[in-house]
Amino acid sequence: MSTPPRDPRSIHVEAPAMQEPSEPVDGIHVEVPGRARRWPWVLLALAFLIGLPLGVIGVSSWSAWRGVERVELAGVLQGSPTGNNYLVVGTDSREGVDPNLPNLGSFSGERTDTIAVMRVEGDTVSLLAIPRDLYLPLSTGTTNRINAAFAFGGPAALVATVQTQLGIGIDHYFEVDLAGFLGLVDALGGVTIDFPHPAFDEKSGLAIETAGPIELNGPE
């Protein structure tokens, strides 16, 4: 007797109202054959990806969603009975980012820093975060950390690995890289982060001398 697919459920949030898009943001890649009404849920997933409070995901963020780059995964996506399972990925690719930005670093290649499965059910979104260092058999035929699937086999290998290891079908794939991250934050007009203590980091250039709410833009 086969085991029924497991439900990815961990975080539940309500969907915000959205308006039509106006300006594109580079660095966002998507495989979404479904209808446009699904896009608000992807915005919520991005809030999770970049650690934003859900309250900042509103009308202004919807202006970022036009002209995203498509990824062909028709032969890999197994699909689900409801058609509402998304694999949401955040990568550290620096393609398209101004090389003169301070503390950008000189990393080569592309790694998945964030991996999550999102399910849309009515007015509720469920998110299951997958640790990037989770060690398991990959669709590439090796056993390694799950983010190695993307590094060695791209989106297709990552989708296949998630489907096999979680026992669920994925319907849609959504990826945002560093350029998309910066663009999304700027499209929101910056974000406010509450620092409970002063914070300093030599590598990133972070220098928060006073505890409390600080507004940051994309590059910051």
CSV table of C-alpha atoms in Angstrom, one decimal:
chain,number,residue,atom,x,y,z
A,1,MET,CA,0.0,0.0,0.0
A,2,SER,CA,1.5,3.4,-1.0
A,3,THR,CA,2.1,6.1,1.5
A,4,PRO,CA,-0.1,9.2,0.9
A,5,PRO,CA,1.8,12.4,0.1
A,6,ARG,CA,2.7,14.4,3.2
A,7,ASP,CA,1.4,18.0,3.8
A,8,PRO,CA,4.0,20.7,4.1
A,9,ARG,CA,2.6,22.9,6.9
A,10,SER,CA,4.5,25.2,9.3
A,11,ILE,CA,3.5,28.9,8.9
A,12,HIS,CA,0.0,30.2,8.1
A,13,VAL,CA,-0.6,33.7,6.9
A,14,GLU,CA,-3.5,35.6,5.3
A,15,ALA,CA,-3.2,37.0,1.8
A,16,PRO,CA,-2.9,40.8,1.3
A,17,ALA,CA,-4.8,42.7,-1.4
A,18,MET,CA,-2.7,43.4,-4.5
A,19,GLN,CA,-2.7,45.8,-7.4
A,20,GLU,CA,-1.5,45.4,-11.0
A,21,PRO,CA,2.3,45.4,-11.6
A,22,SER,CA,4.1,48.4,-13.0
A,23,GLU,CA,7.9,47.9,-12.9
A,24,PRO,CA,10.0,44.8,-13.3
A,25,VAL,CA,12.7,43.6,-10.9
A,26,ASP,CA,15.7,41.8,-12.3
A,27,GLY,CA,16.9,38.5,-10.8
A,28,ILE,CA,13.5,36.8,-10.3
A,29,HIS,CA,13.0,33.5,-12.1
A,30,VAL,CA,9.7,31.6,-12.2
A,31,GLU,CA,8.0,28.5,-13.7
A,32,VAL,CA,4.3,29.3,-13.2
A,33,PRO,CA,2.0,27.9,-15.8
A,34,GLY,CA,-1.1,28.8,-13.6
A,35,ARG,CA,-3.2,31.9,-13.5
A,36,ALA,CA,-2.0,35.4,-12.4
A,37,ARG,CA,-4.1,35.2,-9.2
A,38,ARG,CA,-1.4,33.0,-7.8
A,39,TRP,CA,1.2,35.8,-7.6
A,40,PRO,CA,0.2,37.3,-4.3
A,41,TRP,CA,1.1,34.0,-2.6
A,42,VAL,CA,4.6,34.2,-4.1
A,43,LEU,CA,5.0,37.6,-2.6
A,44,LEU,CA,4.2,36.1,0.8
A,45,ALA,CA,6.8,33.4,0.2
A,46,LEU,CA,9.4,36.2,-0.5
A,47,ALA,CA,8.5,37.8,2.8
A,48,PHE,CA,9.6,34.5,4.4
A,49,LEU,CA,12.7,34.2,2.2
A,50,ILE,CA,14.1,37.6,3.1
A,51,GLY,CA,12.9,37.8,6.6
A,52,LEU,CA,10.5,40.7,6.1
A,53,PRO,CA,7.5,41.3,8.5
A,54,LEU,CA,4.4,40.3,6.5
A,55,GLY,CA,3.0,43.8,7.2
A,56,VAL,CA,5.5,45.3,4.7
A,57,ILE,CA,4.2,43.1,1.8
A,58,GLY,CA,1.5,45.3,0.4
A,59,VAL,CA,0.4,47.3,-2.6
A,60,SER,CA,3.9,48.7,-3.3
A,61,SER,CA,5.5,45.3,-3.5
A,62,TRP,CA,3.0,44.2,-6.2
A,63,SER,CA,4.6,46.7,-8.5
A,64,ALA,CA,7.7,44.5,-8.8
A,65,TRP,CA,5.9,41.7,-10.7
A,66,ARG,CA,6.2,42.0,-14.5
A,67,GLY,CA,8.5,40.4,-17.0
A,68,VAL,CA,10.0,37.7,-14.8
A,69,GLU,CA,12.3,35.2,-16.4
A,70,ARG,CA,10.8,31.7,-17.0
A,71,VAL,CA,12.6,28.4,-16.2
A,72,GLU,CA,11.6,25.4,-18.2
A,73,LEU,CA,10.7,22.5,-15.9
A,74,ALA,CA,7.8,20.9,-17.6
A,75,GLY,CA,9.4,17.5,-17.7
A,76,VAL,CA,10.3,17.6,-14.0
A,77,LEU,CA,7.4,19.1,-12.1
A,78,GLN,CA,5.2,16.2,-11.1
A,79,GLY,CA,2.3,18.3,-9.9
A,80,SER,CA,-0.2,17.8,-7.1
A,81,PRO,CA,-4.0,17.1,-7.0
A,82,THR,CA,-4.7,20.8,-6.1
A,83,GLY,CA,-1.9,22.3,-8.3
A,84,ASN,CA,-0.9,24.6,-5.5
A,85,ASN,CA,2.6,23.4,-4.4
A,86,TYR,CA,5.4,25.8,-5.0
A,87,LEU,CA,9.2,25.3,-4.5
A,88,VAL,CA,10.5,28.7,-3.5
A,89,VAL,CA,14.3,29.3,-3.6
A,90,GLY,CA,16.6,32.1,-2.7
A,91,THR,CA,20.1,32.0,-4.2
A,92,ASP,CA,23.4,34.0,-3.6
A,93,SER,CA,24.0,34.6,-7.3
A,94,ARG,CA,25.4,38.1,-7.9
A,95,GLU,CA,24.6,38.2,-11.6
A,96,GLY,CA,23.1,41.6,-12.5
A,97,VAL,CA,24.2,43.3,-9.2
A,98,ASP,CA,26.3,46.5,-9.4
A,99,PRO,CA,29.9,45.2,-8.9
A,100,ASN,CA,30.8,48.6,-7.2
A,101,LEU,CA,28.4,48.0,-4.3
A,102,PRO,CA,30.4,47.9,-1.0
A,103,ASN,CA,30.9,44.5,0.7
A,104,LEU,CA,29.4,42.6,-2.2
A,105,GLY,CA,32.0,39.9,-2.1
A,106,SER,CA,33.5,37.9,-5.0
A,107,PHE,CA,31.7,34.6,-4.8
A,108,SER,CA,31.4,32.6,-8.0
A,109,GLY,CA,28.7,30.1,-8.9
A,110,GLU,CA,25.3,30.0,-7.4
A,111,ARG,CA,24.0,28.4,-4.2
A,112,THR,CA,20.6,28.0,-2.6
A,113,ASP,CA,20.7,29.9,0.7
A,114,THR,CA,16.9,29.4,1.3
A,115,ILE,CA,14.7,26.5,0.2
A,116,ALA,CA,11.0,26.3,1.1
A,117,VAL,CA,7.9,24.5,0.0
A,118,MET,CA,4.8,26.7,-0.2
A,119,ARG,CA,1.2,25.4,-0.4
A,120,VAL,CA,-1.8,27.6,-1.2
A,121,GLU,CA,-5.1,26.5,0.3
A,122,GLY,CA,-8.0,29.0,0.0
A,123,ASP,CA,-6.9,32.2,1.8
A,124,THR,CA,-4.1,30.4,3.7
A,125,VAL,CA,-0.4,29.9,2.8
A,126,SER,CA,1.6,27.1,4.4
A,127,LEU,CA,5.4,27.2,4.3
A,128,LEU,CA,7.8,24.4,5.1
A,129,ALA,CA,11.5,25.6,5.3
A,130,ILE,CA,14.1,23.0,4.2
A,131,PRO,CA,17.5,23.4,5.9
A,132,ARG,CA,20.1,24.0,3.1
A,133,ASP,CA,22.6,21.7,4.8
A,134,LEU,CA,20.2,18.8,5.1
A,135,TYR,CA,22.2,15.7,4.1
A,136,LEU,CA,20.3,13.2,1.9
A,137,PRO,CA,20.3,11.3,-1.4
A,138,LEU,CA,20.0,13.7,-4.3
A,139,SER,CA,18.4,13.2,-7.7
A,140,THR,CA,21.9,13.4,-9.2
A,141,GLY,CA,22.7,10.0,-7.8
A,142,THR,CA,25.0,11.1,-5.0
A,143,THR,CA,24.4,11.8,-1.3
A,144,ASN,CA,25.2,15.4,-0.2
A,145,ARG,CA,23.6,18.5,1.3
A,146,ILE,CA,20.4,19.4,-0.4
A,147,ASN,CA,21.8,22.7,-1.7
A,148,ALA,CA,24.3,20.7,-3.7
A,149,ALA,CA,21.5,19.5,-5.9
A,150,PHE,CA,21.0,23.0,-7.2
A,151,ALA,CA,24.8,23.7,-7.4
A,152,PHE,CA,25.4,20.6,-9.6
A,153,GLY,CA,22.1,20.0,-11.4
A,154,GLY,CA,20.3,23.3,-11.4
A,155,PRO,CA,16.6,23.9,-10.6
A,156,ALA,CA,15.6,20.6,-12.2
A,157,ALA,CA,17.8,18.5,-9.8
A,158,LEU,CA,16.6,20.4,-6.8
A,159,VAL,CA,12.9,20.0,-7.7
A,160,ALA,CA,13.4,16.3,-8.4
A,161,THR,CA,15.2,15.9,-5.0
A,162,VAL,CA,12.5,17.7,-3.1
A,163,GLN,CA,9.7,15.7,-4.7
A,164,THR,CA,11.4,12.4,-4.0
A,165,GLN,CA,12.5,13.1,-0.4
A,166,LEU,CA,9.3,14.8,0.7
A,167,GLY,CA,6.9,12.5,-1.2
A,168,ILE,CA,5.0,15.4,-2.7
A,169,GLY,CA,4.5,16.8,-6.2
A,170,ILE,CA,5.7,20.3,-7.0
A,171,ASP,CA,3.5,22.4,-9.4
A,172,HIS,CA,5.5,25.6,-9.7
A,173,TYR,CA,9.1,26.8,-9.2
A,174,PHE,CA,10.0,30.3,-8.0
A,175,GLU,CA,13.6,31.6,-7.6
A,176,VAL,CA,15.0,35.0,-6.5
A,177,ASP,CA,18.7,35.8,-6.6
A,178,LEU,CA,20.6,38.7,-5.0
A,179,ALA,CA,19.6,41.2,-7.7
A,180,GLY,CA,16.0,40.3,-7.2
A,181,PHE,CA,16.4,40.6,-3.4
A,182,LEU,CA,17.9,44.1,-3.6
A,183,GLY,CA,15.2,45.1,-6.2
A,184,LEU,CA,12.4,43.8,-4.0
A,185,VAL,CA,13.6,45.7,-0.9
A,186,ASP,CA,13.9,48.9,-2.9
A,187,ALA,CA,10.5,48.4,-4.5
A,188,LEU,CA,9.1,48.3,-1.0
A,189,GLY,CA,10.8,51.7,-0.3
A,190,GLY,CA,13.2,50.0,2.2
A,191,VAL,CA,12.5,47.9,5.2
A,192,THR,CA,12.6,48.6,8.9
A,193,ILE,CA,14.4,46.1,11.1
A,194,ASP,CA,14.4,46.3,14.9
A,195,PHE,CA,17.8,45.5,16.3
A,196,PRO,CA,17.6,44.5,20.0
A,197,HIS,CA,21.3,45.2,20.4
A,198,PRO,CA,24.0,47.1,18.5
A,199,ALA,CA,25.4,44.9,15.7
A,200,PHE,CA,28.7,44.9,13.8
A,201,ASP,CA,30.0,42.6,11.1
A,202,GLU,CA,33.3,43.3,9.4
A,203,LYS,CA,32.7,41.1,6.3
A,204,SER,CA,29.3,42.7,5.4
A,205,GLY,CA,30.1,46.2,6.6
A,206,LEU,CA,27.2,46.1,9.0
A,207,ALA,CA,27.5,48.8,11.7
A,208,ILE,CA,24.5,49.4,13.8
A,209,GLU,CA,25.7,51.4,16.8
A,210,THR,CA,22.3,51.9,18.6
A,211,ALA,CA,19.7,49.4,19.3
A,212,GLY,CA,16.2,50.0,17.9
A,213,PRO,CA,14.4,50.2,14.6
A,214,ILE,CA,16.6,51.0,11.6
A,215,GLU,CA,15.4,51.5,8.0
A,216,LEU,CA,17.6,49.7,5.4
A,217,ASN,CA,17.6,49.8,1.6
A,218,GLY,CA,18.4,46.9,-0.8
A,219,PRO,CA,22.2,47.3,-0.9
A,220,GLU,CA,22.4,47.8,2.9
